[in-house]
mmCIF file with all atom_site columns, C-alpha atoms in Angstrom:
data_model
loop_
_atom_site.group_PDB
_atom_site.id
_atom_site.type_symbol
_atom_site.label_atom_id
_atom_site.label_alt_id
_atom_site.label_comp_id
_atom_site.label_asym_id
_atom_site.label_entity_id
_atom_site.label_seq_id
_atom_site.pdbx_PDB_ins_code
_atom_site.Cartn_x
_atom_site.Cartn_y
_atom_site.Cartn_z
_atom_site.occupancy
_atom_site.B_iso_or_equiv
_atom_site.pdbx_formal_charge
_atom_site.auth_seq_id
_atom_site.auth_comp_id
_atom_site.auth_asym_id
_atom_site.auth_atom_id
_atom_site.pdbx_PDB_model_num
ATOM 1   C CA . MET A 1 1   ? -161.392 -225.391 -64.086  1.00 0.00 ? 1   MET A CA 1
ATOM 2   C CA . ILE A 1 2   ? -163.619 -224.028 -66.963  1.00 0.00 ? 2   ILE A CA 1
ATOM 3   C CA . THR A 1 3   ? -161.372 -222.968 -69.250  1.00 0.00 ? 3   THR A CA 1
ATOM 4   C CA . CYS A 1 4   ? -159.542 -226.479 -68.578  1.00 0.00 ? 4   CYS A CA 1
ATOM 5   C CA . ILE A 1 5   ? -162.354 -228.402 -69.964  1.00 0.00 ? 5   ILE A CA 1
ATOM 6   C CA . LEU A 1 6   ? -163.101 -226.472 -71.868  1.00 0.00 ? 6   LEU A CA 1
ATOM 7   C CA . LEU A 1 7   ? -159.830 -226.234 -73.585  1.00 0.00 ? 7   LEU A CA 1
ATOM 8   C CA . SER A 1 8   ? -159.821 -230.782 -73.768  1.00 0.00 ? 8   SER A CA 1
ATOM 9   C CA . ILE A 1 9   ? -163.348 -230.532 -74.872  1.00 0.00 ? 9   ILE A CA 1
ATOM 10  C CA . LEU A 1 10  ? -162.692 -228.507 -77.780  1.00 0.00 ? 10  LEU A CA 1
ATOM 11  C CA . VAL A 1 11  ? -158.764 -230.519 -78.397  1.00 0.00 ? 11  VAL A CA 1
ATOM 12  C CA . SER A 1 12  ? -160.230 -233.839 -78.475  1.00 0.00 ? 12  SER A CA 1
ATOM 13  C CA . LEU A 1 13  ? -163.820 -232.562 -80.932  1.00 0.00 ? 13  LEU A CA 1
ATOM 14  C CA . SER A 1 14  ? -161.374 -230.678 -83.261  1.00 0.00 ? 14  SER A CA 1
ATOM 15  C CA . ASN A 1 15  ? -158.856 -234.190 -83.500  1.00 0.00 ? 15  ASN A CA 1
ATOM 16  C CA . LYS A 1 16  ? -161.461 -235.779 -84.673  1.00 0.00 ? 16  LYS A CA 1
ATOM 17  C CA . LEU A 1 17  ? -162.685 -233.398 -86.937  1.00 0.00 ? 17  LEU A CA 1
ATOM 18  C CA . SER A 1 18  ? -159.806 -232.957 -88.055  1.00 0.00 ? 18  SER A CA 1
ATOM 19  C CA . GLY A 1 19  ? -157.628 -236.152 -88.043  1.00 0.00 ? 19  GLY A CA 1
ATOM 20  C CA . GLN A 1 20  ? -154.765 -234.584 -88.123  1.00 0.00 ? 20  GLN A CA 1
ATOM 21  C CA . GLN A 1 21  ? -151.526 -234.293 -84.913  1.00 0.00 ? 21  GLN A CA 1
ATOM 22  C CA . GLY A 1 22  ? -151.658 -230.076 -84.127  1.00 0.00 ? 22  GLY A CA 1
ATOM 23  C CA . GLU A 1 23  ? -148.715 -228.625 -83.849  1.00 0.00 ? 23  GLU A CA 1
ATOM 24  C CA . PHE A 1 24  ? -147.505 -225.660 -81.036  1.00 0.00 ? 24  PHE A CA 1
ATOM 25  C CA . GLY A 1 25  ? -146.649 -223.384 -80.780  1.00 0.00 ? 25  GLY A CA 1
ATOM 26  C CA . LEU A 1 26  ? -145.760 -219.563 -78.068  1.00 0.00 ? 26  LEU A CA 1
ATOM 27  C CA . GLY A 1 27  ? -146.149 -216.406 -78.334  1.00 0.00 ? 27  GLY A CA 1
ATOM 28  C CA . VAL A 1 28  ? -146.172 -213.719 -76.186  1.00 0.00 ? 28  VAL A CA 1
ATOM 29  C CA . PHE A 1 29  ? -148.689 -210.264 -76.551  1.00 0.00 ? 29  PHE A CA 1
ATOM 30  C CA . ALA A 1 30  ? -148.943 -206.659 -75.482  1.00 0.00 ? 30  ALA A CA 1
ATOM 31  C CA . TYR A 1 31  ? -151.792 -204.923 -75.517  1.00 0.00 ? 31  TYR A CA 1
ATOM 32  C CA . SER A 1 32  ? -152.961 -201.109 -74.976  1.00 0.00 ? 32  SER A CA 1
ATOM 33  C CA . GLY A 1 33  ? -156.831 -199.310 -75.156  1.00 0.00 ? 33  GLY A CA 1
ATOM 34  C CA . MET A 1 34  ? -159.533 -197.421 -74.085  1.00 0.00 ? 34  MET A CA 1
ATOM 35  C CA . SER A 1 35  ? -161.625 -198.944 -71.434  1.00 0.00 ? 35  SER A CA 1
ATOM 36  C CA . GLN A 1 36  ? -164.962 -197.665 -69.623  1.00 0.00 ? 36  GLN A CA 1
ATOM 37  C CA . ILE A 1 37  ? -167.852 -199.485 -67.229  1.00 0.00 ? 37  ILE A CA 1
ATOM 38  C CA . ASP A 1 38  ? -171.860 -200.114 -67.759  1.00 0.00 ? 38  ASP A CA 1
ATOM 39  C CA . GLY A 1 39  ? -173.455 -198.404 -64.894  1.00 0.00 ? 39  GLY A CA 1
ATOM 40  C CA . ASP A 1 40  ? -170.820 -195.443 -63.329  1.00 0.00 ? 40  ASP A CA 1
ATOM 41  C CA . ASP A 1 41  ? -172.604 -192.211 -65.081  1.00 0.00 ? 41  ASP A CA 1
ATOM 42  C CA . LEU A 1 42  ? -169.402 -191.277 -67.009  1.00 0.00 ? 42  LEU A CA 1
ATOM 43  C CA . ARG A 1 43  ? -168.867 -190.937 -70.640  1.00 0.00 ? 43  ARG A CA 1
ATOM 44  C CA . GLY A 1 44  ? -166.463 -193.378 -71.089  1.00 0.00 ? 44  GLY A CA 1
ATOM 45  C CA . PHE A 1 45  ? -163.717 -194.522 -72.546  1.00 0.00 ? 45  PHE A CA 1
ATOM 46  C CA . GLN A 1 46  ? -161.184 -191.903 -71.165  1.00 0.00 ? 46  GLN A CA 1
ATOM 47  C CA . TYR A 1 47  ? -158.792 -194.853 -68.664  1.00 0.00 ? 47  TYR A CA 1
ATOM 48  C CA . PHE A 1 48  ? -155.998 -196.169 -71.092  1.00 0.00 ? 48  PHE A CA 1
ATOM 49  C CA . SER A 1 49  ? -156.074 -199.622 -69.631  1.00 0.00 ? 49  SER A CA 1
ATOM 50  C CA . TYR A 1 50  ? -153.511 -202.256 -71.047  1.00 0.00 ? 50  TYR A CA 1
ATOM 51  C CA . GLU A 1 51  ? -152.419 -206.151 -70.361  1.00 0.00 ? 51  GLU A CA 1
ATOM 52  C CA . PHE A 1 52  ? -149.532 -208.272 -71.286  1.00 0.00 ? 52  PHE A CA 1
ATOM 53  C CA . GLY A 1 53  ? -148.143 -211.765 -71.179  1.00 0.00 ? 53  GLY A CA 1
ATOM 54  C CA . MET A 1 54  ? -147.639 -214.892 -73.334  1.00 0.00 ? 54  MET A CA 1
ATOM 55  C CA . SER A 1 55  ? -150.171 -217.418 -74.928  1.00 0.00 ? 55  SER A CA 1
ATOM 56  C CA . GLY A 1 56  ? -149.461 -221.064 -76.223  1.00 0.00 ? 56  GLY A CA 1
ATOM 57  C CA . THR A 1 57  ? -151.367 -222.453 -79.027  1.00 0.00 ? 57  THR A CA 1
ATOM 58  C CA . TYR A 1 58  ? -152.051 -226.001 -80.871  1.00 0.00 ? 58  TYR A CA 1
ATOM 59  C CA . ALA A 1 59  ? -153.013 -225.920 -84.092  1.00 0.00 ? 59  ALA A CA 1
ATOM 60  C CA . THR A 1 60  ? -156.666 -228.091 -85.137  1.00 0.00 ? 60  THR A CA 1
ATOM 61  C CA . SER A 1 61  ? -156.066 -227.974 -89.560  1.00 0.00 ? 61  SER A CA 1
ATOM 62  C CA . GLU A 1 62  ? -154.210 -225.652 -91.192  1.00 0.00 ? 62  GLU A CA 1
ATOM 63  C CA . LYS A 1 63  ? -155.834 -222.384 -90.860  1.00 0.00 ? 63  LYS A CA 1
ATOM 64  C CA . THR A 1 64  ? -156.942 -223.161 -87.200  1.00 0.00 ? 64  THR A CA 1
ATOM 65  C CA . LEU A 1 65  ? -155.680 -222.533 -83.778  1.00 0.00 ? 65  LEU A CA 1
ATOM 66  C CA . LEU A 1 66  ? -156.357 -223.187 -79.708  1.00 0.00 ? 66  LEU A CA 1
ATOM 67  C CA . MET A 1 67  ? -155.055 -220.631 -77.479  1.00 0.00 ? 67  MET A CA 1
ATOM 68  C CA . ILE A 1 68  ? -154.410 -220.385 -73.926  1.00 0.00 ? 68  ILE A CA 1
ATOM 69  C CA . SER A 1 69  ? -153.326 -217.179 -72.992  1.00 0.00 ? 69  SER A CA 1
ATOM 70  C CA . LEU A 1 70  ? -151.650 -215.861 -68.632  1.00 0.00 ? 70  LEU A CA 1
ATOM 71  C CA . SER A 1 71  ? -151.736 -212.231 -69.061  1.00 0.00 ? 71  SER A CA 1
ATOM 72  C CA . TYR A 1 72  ? -152.036 -209.692 -66.583  1.00 0.00 ? 72  TYR A CA 1
ATOM 73  C CA . GLY A 1 73  ? -153.555 -206.210 -66.666  1.00 0.00 ? 73  GLY A CA 1
ATOM 74  C CA . LYS A 1 74  ? -154.631 -202.610 -65.575  1.00 0.00 ? 74  LYS A CA 1
ATOM 75  C CA . GLN A 1 75  ? -158.905 -202.425 -66.438  1.00 0.00 ? 75  GLN A CA 1
ATOM 76  C CA . GLY A 1 76  ? -160.892 -199.381 -64.894  1.00 0.00 ? 76  GLY A CA 1
ATOM 77  C CA . SER A 1 77  ? -163.053 -195.686 -65.309  1.00 0.00 ? 77  SER A CA 1
ATOM 78  C CA . GLU A 1 78  ? -162.083 -192.263 -65.125  1.00 0.00 ? 78  GLU A CA 1
ATOM 79  C CA . ARG A 1 79  ? -163.500 -188.417 -65.105  1.00 0.00 ? 79  ARG A CA 1
ATOM 80  C CA . GLY A 1 80  ? -163.172 -186.733 -67.449  1.00 0.00 ? 80  GLY A CA 1
ATOM 81  C CA . SER A 1 81  ? -163.595 -183.089 -67.109  1.00 0.00 ? 81  SER A CA 1
ATOM 82  C CA . GLU A 1 82  ? -166.307 -182.589 -68.497  1.00 0.00 ? 82  GLU A CA 1
ATOM 83  C CA . ASP A 1 83  ? -168.573 -185.012 -66.426  1.00 0.00 ? 83  ASP A CA 1
ATOM 84  C CA . ARG A 1 84  ? -170.781 -184.040 -63.673  1.00 0.00 ? 84  ARG A CA 1
ATOM 85  C CA . PRO A 1 85  ? -173.266 -185.840 -61.083  1.00 0.00 ? 85  PRO A CA 1
ATOM 86  C CA . LEU A 1 86  ? -176.199 -184.568 -63.131  1.00 0.00 ? 86  LEU A CA 1
ATOM 87  C CA . LEU A 1 87  ? -179.026 -186.379 -60.586  1.00 0.00 ? 87  LEU A CA 1
ATOM 88  C CA . SER A 1 88  ? -179.350 -186.461 -56.857  1.00 0.00 ? 88  SER A CA 1
ATOM 89  C CA . ASN A 1 89  ? -179.351 -190.278 -56.998  1.00 0.00 ? 89  ASN A CA 1
ATOM 90  C CA . LYS A 1 90  ? -176.508 -191.409 -58.557  1.00 0.00 ? 90  LYS A CA 1
ATOM 91  C CA . TYR A 1 91  ? -172.445 -191.404 -58.576  1.00 0.00 ? 91  TYR A CA 1
ATOM 92  C CA . LEU A 1 92  ? -169.776 -191.051 -60.966  1.00 0.00 ? 92  LEU A CA 1
ATOM 93  C CA . ALA A 1 93  ? -167.784 -193.572 -60.234  1.00 0.00 ? 93  ALA A CA 1
ATOM 94  C CA . GLU A 1 94  ? -164.138 -193.682 -61.130  1.00 0.00 ? 94  GLU A CA 1
ATOM 95  C CA . VAL A 1 95  ? -162.254 -197.140 -60.599  1.00 0.00 ? 95  VAL A CA 1
ATOM 96  C CA . ASP A 1 96  ? -159.307 -199.084 -61.310  1.00 0.00 ? 96  ASP A CA 1
ATOM 97  C CA . TYR A 1 97  ? -158.181 -202.381 -60.602  1.00 0.00 ? 97  TYR A CA 1
ATOM 98  C CA . ASN A 1 98  ? -155.360 -204.637 -61.769  1.00 0.00 ? 98  ASN A CA 1
ATOM 99  C CA . ARG A 1 99  ? -155.918 -208.565 -62.319  1.00 0.00 ? 99  ARG A CA 1
ATOM 100 C CA . ALA A 1 100 ? -154.405 -212.033 -63.414  1.00 0.00 ? 100 ALA A CA 1
ATOM 101 C CA . SER A 1 101 ? -155.852 -213.216 -66.786  1.00 0.00 ? 101 SER A CA 1
ATOM 102 C CA . LEU A 1 102 ? -156.876 -216.619 -68.170  1.00 0.00 ? 102 LEU A CA 1
ATOM 103 C CA . LEU A 1 103 ? -158.329 -217.042 -71.752  1.00 0.00 ? 103 LEU A CA 1
ATOM 104 C CA . ALA A 1 104 ? -159.161 -220.016 -73.386  1.00 0.00 ? 104 ALA A CA 1
ATOM 105 C CA . SER A 1 105 ? -159.725 -218.488 -77.080  1.00 0.00 ? 105 SER A CA 1
ATOM 106 C CA . TYR A 1 106 ? -160.138 -220.041 -80.769  1.00 0.00 ? 106 TYR A CA 1
ATOM 107 C CA . ARG A 1 107 ? -158.464 -218.637 -83.876  1.00 0.00 ? 107 ARG A CA 1
ATOM 108 C CA . TRP A 1 108 ? -159.885 -218.380 -87.616  1.00 0.00 ? 108 TRP A CA 1
ATOM 109 C CA . LYS A 1 109 ? -156.809 -217.031 -89.997  1.00 0.00 ? 109 LYS A CA 1
ATOM 110 C CA . PHE A 1 110 ? -158.327 -216.230 -93.701  1.00 0.00 ? 110 PHE A CA 1
ATOM 111 C CA . GLY A 1 111 ? -156.393 -214.587 -97.475  1.00 0.00 ? 111 GLY A CA 1
ATOM 112 C CA . PHE A 1 112 ? -153.361 -215.306 -98.402  1.00 0.00 ? 112 PHE A CA 1
ATOM 113 C CA . ASP A 1 113 ? -150.411 -212.969 -98.834  1.00 0.00 ? 113 ASP A CA 1
ATOM 114 C CA . TRP A 1 114 ? -148.525 -213.589 -101.848 1.00 0.00 ? 114 TRP A CA 1
ATOM 115 C CA . ASP A 1 115 ? -145.774 -216.255 -100.223 1.00 0.00 ? 115 ASP A CA 1
ATOM 116 C CA . GLY A 1 116 ? -149.251 -218.224 -99.842  1.00 0.00 ? 116 GLY A CA 1
ATOM 117 C CA . GLU A 1 117 ? -149.764 -217.679 -95.870  1.00 0.00 ? 117 GLU A CA 1
ATOM 118 C CA . TYR A 1 118 ? -152.499 -216.382 -94.002  1.00 0.00 ? 118 TYR A CA 1
ATOM 119 C CA . LYS A 1 119 ? -152.840 -212.802 -93.367  1.00 0.00 ? 119 LYS A CA 1
ATOM 120 C CA . TYR A 1 120 ? -155.244 -212.353 -91.153  1.00 0.00 ? 120 TYR A CA 1
ATOM 121 C CA . TYR A 1 121 ? -157.071 -214.271 -87.953  1.00 0.00 ? 121 TYR A CA 1
ATOM 122 C CA . LEU A 1 122 ? -160.394 -214.105 -86.197  1.00 0.00 ? 122 LEU A CA 1
ATOM 123 C CA . ASP A 1 123 ? -159.791 -214.566 -82.419  1.00 0.00 ? 123 ASP A CA 1
ATOM 124 C CA . THR A 1 124 ? -162.544 -215.208 -80.187  1.00 0.00 ? 124 THR A CA 1
ATOM 125 C CA . GLY A 1 125 ? -162.488 -216.343 -76.365  1.00 0.00 ? 125 GLY A CA 1
ATOM 126 C CA . LEU A 1 126 ? -163.671 -216.656 -72.956  1.00 0.00 ? 126 LEU A CA 1
ATOM 127 C CA . LYS A 1 127 ? -161.825 -214.544 -69.952  1.00 0.00 ? 127 LYS A CA 1
ATOM 128 C CA . TYR A 1 128 ? -161.362 -215.585 -66.592  1.00 0.00 ? 128 TYR A CA 1
ATOM 129 C CA . SER A 1 129 ? -159.860 -212.235 -63.886  1.00 0.00 ? 129 SER A CA 1
ATOM 130 C CA . ARG A 1 130 ? -159.029 -212.647 -60.823  1.00 0.00 ? 130 ARG A CA 1
ATOM 131 C CA . ILE A 1 131 ? -158.994 -209.098 -59.542  1.00 0.00 ? 131 ILE A CA 1
ATOM 132 C CA . LEU A 1 132 ? -155.484 -208.140 -57.864  1.00 0.00 ? 132 LEU A CA 1
ATOM 133 C CA . ASP A 1 133 ? -156.983 -205.350 -55.544  1.00 0.00 ? 133 ASP A CA 1
ATOM 134 C CA . VAL A 1 134 ? -158.738 -202.310 -56.813  1.00 0.00 ? 134 VAL A CA 1
ATOM 135 C CA . GLU A 1 135 ? -159.554 -198.328 -55.306  1.00 0.00 ? 135 GLU A CA 1
ATOM 136 C CA . SER A 1 136 ? -162.730 -196.389 -56.256  1.00 0.00 ? 136 SER A CA 1
ATOM 137 C CA . ARG A 1 137 ? -163.500 -192.708 -55.910  1.00 0.00 ? 137 ARG A CA 1
ATOM 138 C CA . LEU A 1 138 ? -166.615 -191.758 -55.722  1.00 0.00 ? 138 LEU A CA 1
ATOM 139 C CA . THR A 1 139 ? -168.770 -188.256 -56.855  1.00 0.00 ? 139 THR A CA 1
ATOM 140 C CA . ALA A 1 140 ? -171.812 -186.922 -55.172  1.00 0.00 ? 140 ALA A CA 1
ATOM 141 C CA . SER A 1 141 ? -174.211 -183.953 -56.866  1.00 0.00 ? 141 SER A CA 1
ATOM 142 C CA . SER A 1 142 ? -174.074 -183.000 -52.915  1.00 0.00 ? 142 SER A CA 1
ATOM 143 C CA . VAL A 1 143 ? -170.792 -182.433 -50.843  1.00 0.00 ? 143 VAL A CA 1
ATOM 144 C CA . ASN A 1 144 ? -171.789 -183.823 -47.264  1.00 0.00 ? 144 ASN A CA 1
ATOM 145 C CA . ASP A 1 145 ? -173.071 -187.560 -49.087  1.00 0.00 ? 145 ASP A CA 1
ATOM 146 C CA . PRO A 1 146 ? -170.242 -189.560 -47.606  1.00 0.00 ? 146 PRO A CA 1
ATOM 147 C CA . TYR A 1 147 ? -170.883 -193.060 -49.117  1.00 0.00 ? 147 TYR A CA 1
ATOM 148 C CA . GLN A 1 148 ? -167.851 -195.126 -50.929  1.00 0.00 ? 148 GLN A CA 1
ATOM 149 C CA . LEU A 1 149 ? -167.061 -197.978 -52.145  1.00 0.00 ? 149 LEU A CA 1
ATOM 150 C CA . LEU A 1 150 ? -164.361 -200.375 -50.167  1.00 0.00 ? 150 LEU A CA 1
ATOM 151 C CA . ALA A 1 151 ? -162.404 -203.231 -51.768  1.00 0.00 ? 151 ALA A CA 1
ATOM 152 C CA . SER A 1 152 ? -164.989 -205.353 -49.724  1.00 0.00 ? 152 SER A CA 1
ATOM 153 C CA . ASP A 1 153 ? -167.827 -204.464 -52.174  1.00 0.00 ? 153 ASP A CA 1
ATOM 154 C CA . PHE A 1 154 ? -166.706 -205.612 -55.512  1.00 0.00 ? 154 PHE A CA 1
ATOM 155 C CA . GLN A 1 155 ? -166.446 -209.146 -56.907  1.00 0.00 ? 155 GLN A CA 1
ATOM 156 C CA . SER A 1 156 ? -162.853 -210.874 -56.701  1.00 0.00 ? 156 SER A CA 1
ATOM 157 C CA . GLN A 1 157 ? -163.864 -212.801 -60.282  1.00 0.00 ? 157 GLN A CA 1
ATOM 158 C CA . PHE A 1 158 ? -165.298 -213.005 -63.201  1.00 0.00 ? 158 PHE A CA 1
ATOM 159 C CA . LEU A 1 159 ? -165.583 -213.863 -66.803  1.00 0.00 ? 159 LEU A CA 1
ATOM 160 C CA . SER A 1 160 ? -165.560 -211.829 -69.902  1.00 0.00 ? 160 SER A CA 1
ATOM 161 C CA . ILE A 1 161 ? -165.789 -212.371 -73.486  1.00 0.00 ? 161 ILE A CA 1
ATOM 162 C CA . GLN A 1 162 ? -162.911 -211.384 -76.252  1.00 0.00 ? 162 GLN A CA 1
ATOM 163 C CA . PHE A 1 163 ? -163.099 -210.863 -80.050  1.00 0.00 ? 163 PHE A CA 1
ATOM 164 C CA . GLY A 1 164 ? -160.266 -210.281 -82.257  1.00 0.00 ? 164 GLY A CA 1
ATOM 165 C CA . LEU A 1 165 ? -159.156 -208.991 -85.634  1.00 0.00 ? 165 LEU A CA 1
ATOM 166 C CA . GLY A 1 166 ? -155.774 -208.934 -86.659  1.00 0.00 ? 166 GLY A CA 1
ATOM 167 C CA . ILE A 1 167 ? -153.072 -209.592 -89.924  1.00 0.00 ? 167 ILE A CA 1
ATOM 168 C CA . LYS A 1 168 ? -149.829 -211.377 -90.228  1.00 0.00 ? 168 LYS A CA 1
ATOM 169 C CA . LEU A 1 169 ? -147.525 -207.574 -90.863  1.00 0.00 ? 169 LEU A CA 1
ATOM 170 C CA . LEU A 1 170 ? -144.234 -209.801 -90.815  1.00 0.00 ? 170 LEU A CA 1
ATOM 171 C CA . LYS A 1 171 ? -143.610 -213.739 -91.044  1.00 0.00 ? 171 LYS A CA 1
ATOM 172 C CA . ASN A 1 172 ? -143.581 -213.860 -86.682  1.00 0.00 ? 172 ASN A CA 1
ATOM 173 C CA . LEU A 1 173 ? -145.204 -210.574 -85.738  1.00 0.00 ? 173 LEU A CA 1
ATOM 174 C CA . GLY A 1 174 ? -148.917 -209.719 -85.981  1.00 0.00 ? 174 GLY A CA 1
ATOM 175 C CA . LEU A 1 175 ? -151.528 -206.522 -84.879  1.00 0.00 ? 175 LEU A CA 1
ATOM 176 C CA . GLY A 1 176 ? -155.044 -206.508 -83.882  1.00 0.00 ? 176 GLY A CA 1
ATOM 177 C CA . PHE A 1 177 ? -157.657 -205.256 -83.210  1.00 0.00 ? 177 PHE A CA 1
ATOM 178 C CA . ARG A 1 178 ? -159.747 -206.223 -80.086  1.00 0.00 ? 178 ARG A CA 1
ATOM 179 C CA . TYR A 1 179 ? -163.092 -205.846 -78.229  1.00 0.00 ? 179 TYR A CA 1
ATOM 180 C CA . GLU A 1 180 ? -163.690 -207.182 -74.467  1.00 0.00 ? 180 GLU A CA 1
ATOM 181 C CA . HIS A 1 181 ? -166.712 -207.168 -72.682  1.00 0.00 ? 181 HIS A CA 1
ATOM 182 C CA . CYS A 1 182 ? -167.374 -208.087 -68.856  1.00 0.00 ? 182 CYS A CA 1
ATOM 183 C CA . LEU A 1 183 ? -170.905 -210.829 -68.231  1.00 0.00 ? 183 LEU A CA 1
ATOM 184 C CA . GLN A 1 184 ? -171.589 -210.160 -65.140  1.00 0.00 ? 184 GLN A CA 1
ATOM 185 C CA . ASN A 1 185 ? -171.302 -207.206 -62.514  1.00 0.00 ? 185 ASN A CA 1
ATOM 186 C CA . LEU A 1 186 ? -168.101 -205.689 -61.315  1.00 0.00 ? 186 LEU A CA 1
ATOM 187 C CA . LEU A 1 187 ? -170.565 -205.051 -57.642  1.00 0.00 ? 187 LEU A CA 1
ATOM 188 C CA . GLU A 1 188 ? -171.368 -207.817 -55.127  1.00 0.00 ? 188 GLU A CA 1
ATOM 189 C CA . GLU A 1 189 ? -175.546 -207.455 -54.629  1.00 0.00 ? 189 GLU A CA 1
ATOM 190 C CA . SER A 1 190 ? -176.900 -204.841 -53.198  1.00 0.00 ? 190 SER A CA 1
ATOM 191 C CA . ASP A 1 191 ? -179.948 -202.784 -53.121  1.00 0.00 ? 191 ASP A CA 1
ATOM 192 C CA . ASP A 1 192 ? -178.862 -199.148 -53.314  1.00 0.00 ? 192 ASP A CA 1
ATOM 193 C CA . LEU A 1 193 ? -180.147 -197.887 -56.088  1.00 0.00 ? 193 LEU A CA 1
ATOM 194 C CA . ARG A 1 194 ? -177.414 -195.446 -56.843  1.00 0.00 ? 194 ARG A CA 1
ATOM 195 C CA . LEU A 1 195 ? -174.781 -197.375 -57.530  1.00 0.00 ? 195 LEU A CA 1
ATOM 196 C CA . ASN A 1 196 ? -175.696 -201.202 -58.118  1.00 0.00 ? 196 ASN A CA 1
ATOM 197 C CA . ARG A 1 197 ? -174.011 -202.168 -61.676  1.00 0.00 ? 197 ARG A CA 1
ATOM 198 C CA . LEU A 1 198 ? -170.169 -202.155 -63.092  1.00 0.00 ? 198 LEU A CA 1
ATOM 199 C CA . ILE A 1 199 ? -169.793 -203.615 -65.917  1.00 0.00 ? 199 ILE A CA 1
ATOM 200 C CA . PRO A 1 200 ? -166.720 -203.289 -68.323  1.00 0.00 ? 200 PRO A CA 1
ATOM 201 C CA . PHE A 1 201 ? -165.793 -203.274 -71.914  1.00 0.00 ? 201 PHE A CA 1
ATOM 202 C CA . GLU A 1 202 ? -162.534 -202.174 -73.108  1.00 0.00 ? 202 GLU A CA 1
ATOM 203 C CA . ILE A 1 203 ? -161.357 -201.692 -76.845  1.00 0.00 ? 203 ILE A CA 1
ATOM 204 C CA . GLY A 1 204 ? -158.312 -201.661 -78.479  1.00 0.00 ? 204 GLY A CA 1
ATOM 205 C CA . LEU A 1 205 ? -154.830 -203.049 -79.727  1.00 0.00 ? 205 LEU A CA 1
ATOM 206 C CA . ALA A 1 206 ? -152.931 -206.093 -78.988  1.00 0.00 ? 206 ALA A CA 1
ATOM 207 C CA . LEU A 1 207 ? -149.285 -206.523 -80.873  1.00 0.00 ? 207 LEU A CA 1
ATOM 208 C CA . ASN A 1 208 ? -148.613 -210.480 -81.176  1.00 0.00 ? 208 ASN A CA 1
ATOM 209 C CA . TYR A 1 209 ? -145.008 -211.667 -81.412  1.00 0.00 ? 209 TYR A CA 1
ATOM 210 C CA . ASN A 1 210 ? -144.845 -215.416 -82.157  1.00 0.00 ? 210 ASN A CA 1
ATOM 211 C CA . ILE A 1 211 ? -141.135 -216.900 -80.537  1.00 0.00 ? 211 ILE A CA 1
ATOM 212 C CA . PHE A 1 212 ? -142.010 -220.862 -82.755  1.00 0.00 ? 212 PHE A CA 1
#
């Protein structure tokens, strides 16, 4: 609902500002990267994440686009061989979850190529994600510690902000760097100070293909 309202406002505003009739487009994308979760007490960026989906675009001017993207992906954190519990009151938390996402974003194109078309682009947007299933593994300094996370300990949905910088490789093909950062804690409210914050973020590359 938040995303639909945001897109409606942006489209209405853009039409008033540009006074031009927009053009619609459709594309698909695939992303892969490395993710990390703030609060898991791991070194980070050892988990391979991925995402794929489709995007609808609306051109508000010659060099600006509004986009809505639907996607499915995997995100989390993974323990490395050098990660060890250093404090008795802390846990190493490995998290693995699948999500379905809806992204509302704005793209600005710049930098002409030899054909007189824009070669680079910047993206920024707000993403809503629904967690479909989640698994977690905790490692404590004491092998007798029975504490574990359940699926009910996690939020079922979350918001994140996403930034991108890309280049057009071919007429309908682009490659971009992407950074995403969650805006809220994945854990439900807890008084347990041993593990009370899990906030994911990730970096990676996305390949975009415009169908039309």
